[in-house]
CSV table of C-alpha atoms in Angstrom, one decimal:
chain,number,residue,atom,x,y,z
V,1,UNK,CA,61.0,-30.3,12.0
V,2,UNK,CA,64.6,-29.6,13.1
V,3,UNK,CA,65.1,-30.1,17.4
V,4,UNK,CA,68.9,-29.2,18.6
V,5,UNK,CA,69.9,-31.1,22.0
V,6,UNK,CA,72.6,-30.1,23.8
V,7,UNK,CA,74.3,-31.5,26.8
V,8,UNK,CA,75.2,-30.9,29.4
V,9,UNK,CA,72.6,-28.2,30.2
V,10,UNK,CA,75.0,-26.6,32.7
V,11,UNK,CA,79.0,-27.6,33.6
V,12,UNK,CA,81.3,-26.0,36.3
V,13,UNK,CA,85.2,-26.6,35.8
V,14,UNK,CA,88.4,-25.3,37.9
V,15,UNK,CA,89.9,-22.6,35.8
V,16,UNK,CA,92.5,-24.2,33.3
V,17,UNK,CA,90.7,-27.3,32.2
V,18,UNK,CA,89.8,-28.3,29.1
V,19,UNK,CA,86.0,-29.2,28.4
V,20,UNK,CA,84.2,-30.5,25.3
V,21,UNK,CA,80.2,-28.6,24.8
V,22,UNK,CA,77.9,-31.0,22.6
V,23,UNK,CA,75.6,-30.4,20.2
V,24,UNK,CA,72.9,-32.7,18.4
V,25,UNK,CA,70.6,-31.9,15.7
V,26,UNK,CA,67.8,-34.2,13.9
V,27,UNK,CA,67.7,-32.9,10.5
V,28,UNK,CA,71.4,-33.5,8.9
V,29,UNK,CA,70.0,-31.2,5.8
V,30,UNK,CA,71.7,-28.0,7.1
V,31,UNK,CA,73.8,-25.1,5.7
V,32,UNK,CA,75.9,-24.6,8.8
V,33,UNK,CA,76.2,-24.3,12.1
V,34,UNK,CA,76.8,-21.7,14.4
V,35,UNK,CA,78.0,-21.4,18.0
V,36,UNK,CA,77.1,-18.4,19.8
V,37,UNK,CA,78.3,-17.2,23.6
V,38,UNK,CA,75.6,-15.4,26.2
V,39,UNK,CA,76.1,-13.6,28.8
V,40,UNK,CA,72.8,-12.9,31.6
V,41,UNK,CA,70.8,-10.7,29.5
V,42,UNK,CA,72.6,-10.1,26.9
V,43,UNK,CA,72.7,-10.4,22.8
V,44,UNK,CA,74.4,-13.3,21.3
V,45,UNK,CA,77.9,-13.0,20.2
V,46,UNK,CA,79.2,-15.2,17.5
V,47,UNK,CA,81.8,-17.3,18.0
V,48,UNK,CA,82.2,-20.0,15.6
V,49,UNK,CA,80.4,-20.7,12.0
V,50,UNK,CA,81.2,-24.0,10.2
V,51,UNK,CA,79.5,-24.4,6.8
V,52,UNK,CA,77.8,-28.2,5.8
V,53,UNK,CA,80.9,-28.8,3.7
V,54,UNK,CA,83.3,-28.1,6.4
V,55,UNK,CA,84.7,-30.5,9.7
V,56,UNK,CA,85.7,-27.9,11.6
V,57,UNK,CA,86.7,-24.1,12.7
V,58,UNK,CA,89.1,-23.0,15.0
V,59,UNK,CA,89.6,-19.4,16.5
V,60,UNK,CA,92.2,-18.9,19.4
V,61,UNK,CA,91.2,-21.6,22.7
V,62,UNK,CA,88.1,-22.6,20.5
V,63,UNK,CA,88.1,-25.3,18.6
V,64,UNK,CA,84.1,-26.2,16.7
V,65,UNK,CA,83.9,-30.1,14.8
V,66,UNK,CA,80.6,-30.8,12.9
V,67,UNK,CA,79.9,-34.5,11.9
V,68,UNK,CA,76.9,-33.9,9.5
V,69,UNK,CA,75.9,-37.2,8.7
V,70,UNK,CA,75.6,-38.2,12.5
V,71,UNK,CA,74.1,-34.6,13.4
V,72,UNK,CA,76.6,-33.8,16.0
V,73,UNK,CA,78.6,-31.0,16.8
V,74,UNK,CA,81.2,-30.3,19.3
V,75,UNK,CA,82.8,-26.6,21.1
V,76,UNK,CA,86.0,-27.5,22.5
V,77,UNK,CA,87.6,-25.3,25.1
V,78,UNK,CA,90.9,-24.9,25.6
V,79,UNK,CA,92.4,-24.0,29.2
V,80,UNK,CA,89.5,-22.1,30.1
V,81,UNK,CA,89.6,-18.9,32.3
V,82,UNK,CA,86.4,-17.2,34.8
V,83,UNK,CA,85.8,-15.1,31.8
V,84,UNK,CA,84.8,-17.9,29.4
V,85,UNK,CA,81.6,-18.6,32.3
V,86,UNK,CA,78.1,-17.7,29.8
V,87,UNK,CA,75.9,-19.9,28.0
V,88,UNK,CA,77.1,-21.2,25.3
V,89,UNK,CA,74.5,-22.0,22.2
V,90,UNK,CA,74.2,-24.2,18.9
V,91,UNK,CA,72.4,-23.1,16.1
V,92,UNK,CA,71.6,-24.9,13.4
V,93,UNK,CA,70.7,-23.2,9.3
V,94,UNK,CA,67.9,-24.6,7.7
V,95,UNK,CA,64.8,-24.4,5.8
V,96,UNK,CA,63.8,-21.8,3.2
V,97,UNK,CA,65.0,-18.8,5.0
V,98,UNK,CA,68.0,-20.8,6.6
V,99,UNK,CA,66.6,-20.0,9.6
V,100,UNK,CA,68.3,-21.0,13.1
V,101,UNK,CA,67.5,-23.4,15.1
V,102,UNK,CA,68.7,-22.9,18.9
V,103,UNK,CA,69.1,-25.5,21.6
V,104,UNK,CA,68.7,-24.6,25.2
V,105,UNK,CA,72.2,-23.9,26.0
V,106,UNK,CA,75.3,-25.0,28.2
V,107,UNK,CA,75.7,-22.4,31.1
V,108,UNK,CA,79.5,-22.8,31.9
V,109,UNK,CA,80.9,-21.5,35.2
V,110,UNK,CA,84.9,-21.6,35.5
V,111,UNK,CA,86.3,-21.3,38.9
V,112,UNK,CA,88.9,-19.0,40.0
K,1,UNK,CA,81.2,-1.0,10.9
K,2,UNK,CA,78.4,-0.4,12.9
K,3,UNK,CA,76.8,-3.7,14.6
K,4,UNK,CA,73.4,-4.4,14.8
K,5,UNK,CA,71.4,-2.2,17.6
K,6,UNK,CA,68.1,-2.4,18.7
K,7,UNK,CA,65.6,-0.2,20.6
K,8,UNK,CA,64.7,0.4,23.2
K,9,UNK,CA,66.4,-2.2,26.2
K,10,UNK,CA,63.5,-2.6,27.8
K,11,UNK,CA,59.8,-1.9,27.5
K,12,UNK,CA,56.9,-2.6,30.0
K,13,UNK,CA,53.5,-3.3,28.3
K,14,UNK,CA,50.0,-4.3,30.1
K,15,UNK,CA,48.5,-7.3,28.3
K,16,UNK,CA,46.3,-6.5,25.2
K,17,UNK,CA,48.2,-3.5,24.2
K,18,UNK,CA,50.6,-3.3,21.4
K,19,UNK,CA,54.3,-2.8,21.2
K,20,UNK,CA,56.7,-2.2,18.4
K,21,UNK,CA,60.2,-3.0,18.4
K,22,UNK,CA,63.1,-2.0,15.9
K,23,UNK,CA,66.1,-2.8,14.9
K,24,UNK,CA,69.3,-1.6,12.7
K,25,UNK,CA,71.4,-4.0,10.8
K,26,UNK,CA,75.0,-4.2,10.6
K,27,UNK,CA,76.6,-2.5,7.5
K,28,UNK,CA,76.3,-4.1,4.8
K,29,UNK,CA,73.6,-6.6,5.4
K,30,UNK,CA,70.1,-6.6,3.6
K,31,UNK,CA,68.3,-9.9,5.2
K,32,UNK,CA,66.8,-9.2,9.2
K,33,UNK,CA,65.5,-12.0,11.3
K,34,UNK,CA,63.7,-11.6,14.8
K,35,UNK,CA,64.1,-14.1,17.5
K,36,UNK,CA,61.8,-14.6,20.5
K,37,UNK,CA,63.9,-16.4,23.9
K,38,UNK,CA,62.5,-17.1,26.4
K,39,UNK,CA,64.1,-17.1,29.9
K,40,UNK,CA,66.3,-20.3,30.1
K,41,UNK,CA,65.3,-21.4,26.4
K,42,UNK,CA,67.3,-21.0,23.4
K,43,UNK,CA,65.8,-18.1,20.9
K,44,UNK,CA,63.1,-19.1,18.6
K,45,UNK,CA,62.6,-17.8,14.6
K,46,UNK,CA,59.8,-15.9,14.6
K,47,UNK,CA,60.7,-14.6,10.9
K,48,UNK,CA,62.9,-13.3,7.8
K,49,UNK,CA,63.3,-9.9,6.0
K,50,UNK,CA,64.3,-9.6,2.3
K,51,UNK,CA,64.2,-7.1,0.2
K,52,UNK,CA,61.6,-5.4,2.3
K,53,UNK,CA,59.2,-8.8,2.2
K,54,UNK,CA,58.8,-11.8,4.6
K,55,UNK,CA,60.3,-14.6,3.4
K,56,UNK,CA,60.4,-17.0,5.9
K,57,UNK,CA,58.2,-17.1,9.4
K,58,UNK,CA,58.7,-19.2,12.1
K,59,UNK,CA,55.3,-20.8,14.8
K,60,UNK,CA,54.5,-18.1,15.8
K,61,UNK,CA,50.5,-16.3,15.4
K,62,UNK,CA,49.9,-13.1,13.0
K,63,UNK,CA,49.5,-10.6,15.8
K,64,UNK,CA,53.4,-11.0,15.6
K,65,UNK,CA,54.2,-8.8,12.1
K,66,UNK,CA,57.4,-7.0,10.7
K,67,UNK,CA,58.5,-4.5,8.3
K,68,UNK,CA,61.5,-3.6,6.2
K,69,UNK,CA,63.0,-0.7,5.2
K,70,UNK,CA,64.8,0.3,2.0
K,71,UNK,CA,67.8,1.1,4.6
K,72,UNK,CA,67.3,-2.9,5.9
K,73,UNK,CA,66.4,-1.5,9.1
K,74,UNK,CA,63.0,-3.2,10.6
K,75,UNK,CA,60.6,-3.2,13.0
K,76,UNK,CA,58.8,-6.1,15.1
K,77,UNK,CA,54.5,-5.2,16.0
K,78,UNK,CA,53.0,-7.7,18.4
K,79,UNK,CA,49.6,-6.7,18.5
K,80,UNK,CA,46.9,-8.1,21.2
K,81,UNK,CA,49.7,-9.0,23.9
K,82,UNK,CA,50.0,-11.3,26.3
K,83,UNK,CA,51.5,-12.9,29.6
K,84,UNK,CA,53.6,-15.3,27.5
K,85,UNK,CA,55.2,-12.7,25.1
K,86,UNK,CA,57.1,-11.7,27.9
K,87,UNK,CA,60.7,-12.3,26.4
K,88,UNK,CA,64.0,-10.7,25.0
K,89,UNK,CA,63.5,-10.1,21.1
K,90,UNK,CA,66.4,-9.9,19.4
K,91,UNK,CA,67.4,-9.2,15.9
K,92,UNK,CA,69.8,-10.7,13.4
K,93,UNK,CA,71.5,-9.6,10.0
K,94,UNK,CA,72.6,-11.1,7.7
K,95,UNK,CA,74.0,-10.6,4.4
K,96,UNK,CA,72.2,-12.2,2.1
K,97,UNK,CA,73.9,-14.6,-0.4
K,98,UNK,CA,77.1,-14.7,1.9
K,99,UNK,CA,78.0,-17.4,3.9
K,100,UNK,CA,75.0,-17.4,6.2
K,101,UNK,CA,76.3,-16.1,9.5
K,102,UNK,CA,74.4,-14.0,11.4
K,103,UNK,CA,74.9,-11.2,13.7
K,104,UNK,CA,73.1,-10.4,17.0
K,105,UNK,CA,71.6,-7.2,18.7
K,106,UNK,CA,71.6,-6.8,22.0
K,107,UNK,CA,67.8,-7.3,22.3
K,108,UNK,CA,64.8,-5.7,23.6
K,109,UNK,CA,63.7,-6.9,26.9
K,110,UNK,CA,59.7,-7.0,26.8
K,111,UNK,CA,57.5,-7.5,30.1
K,112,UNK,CA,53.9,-8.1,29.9
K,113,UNK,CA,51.8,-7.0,33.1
């Protein structure tokens, strides 16, 4: 059974900083990963999809790595800004349907 | 393109009653998957739409069913609720054979009295 971990579950950085969001998985037989951004009560937007073959994706400030055969994955944020505060969350494809498999989430607050 | 919507935002139900939920794909996509999350959990797969049959489920019991439509829209039936269904469903599409990303609603937020 597939179990996504990341960490931190929450991370509060002065507006500007860079920051690193991680991202385990158990099961390295995946088709791809996916990050997603939520905001309180919201949908899920997509941010980032690497596919099993890839390393890595990039779009503007975000920057997504995937190590398959060690089951990580990192989001890295680039001079962040009080509108990049949500939860950020990893997803995992898999199984039959490739399915998703969530972790819990990184709530990110950046301060003004 | 039209994103993937969902209706209604929020529903109030009374536990042991049933509820219905449904959902529009983006254009384009012909695979629907419904997620239960919990409040400060990550969404769970409850299951997968194809071609207007289930091809993939997720833990979850039978009272929680689904349909497709020949448009790829769908519907979510939780029969028999209770306390714990209380969540925000959403839906994903996908399109299927591509490269596997999927595409949010913005959910249905379901409270069981």
């Amino acid at each position: 059974k597939q179990e996504v971990t990341q960490i931190p579950a929450a991370l509060s950085v002065p507006e500007g900083e860079n920051l690193v969001l991680n991202c385990s998985f158990t099961d390295s037989a995946i088709y791809n990963l996916q990050w997603f951004r939520q905001d309180p009560g919201k949908g899920l937007t997509s941010l980032l999809l690497i596919q099993s073959s890839q390393r890595e994706q990039t779009s503007g400030r975000l920057n997504a790595s995937l190590d398959k055969s060690s089951g990580r994955s990192t989001l890295y944020i680039a001079a962040s800004q009080p509108g990049d505060s949500a939860t950020y969350l990893c997803a995992v494809g898999s199984g039959s349907a490739r399915q998703l498999t969530f972790g819990s989430g990184t709530q990110l607050t950046v301060l003004p | 393109e039209t994103g993937v919507t969902q209706s209604p935002t929020h529903l109030i139900k009374t536990r042991g009653q049933q509820v219905t939920l449904r959902c529009s794909s983006q254009s384009g996509h012909n695979t629907v998957s419904w997620y239960q999350q919990a409040l400060g959990q990550g969404p769970q797969f409850i299951f997968q739409y194809y071609r207007e049959e289930e091809n993939g489920r997720g833990n979850f019991p039978p009272r929680f069913s689904g349909l497709q439509f020949p448009n790829y829209s769908s519907e979510l039936n939780v029969n028999a609720l209770e306390l714990d269904d209380s969540a925000l469903y959403l839906c994903a599409s996908k399109r299927a054979g591509g490269p596997n990303e999927q595409f949010f609603g913005p959910g249905t937020r379901l409270t069981v009295l």
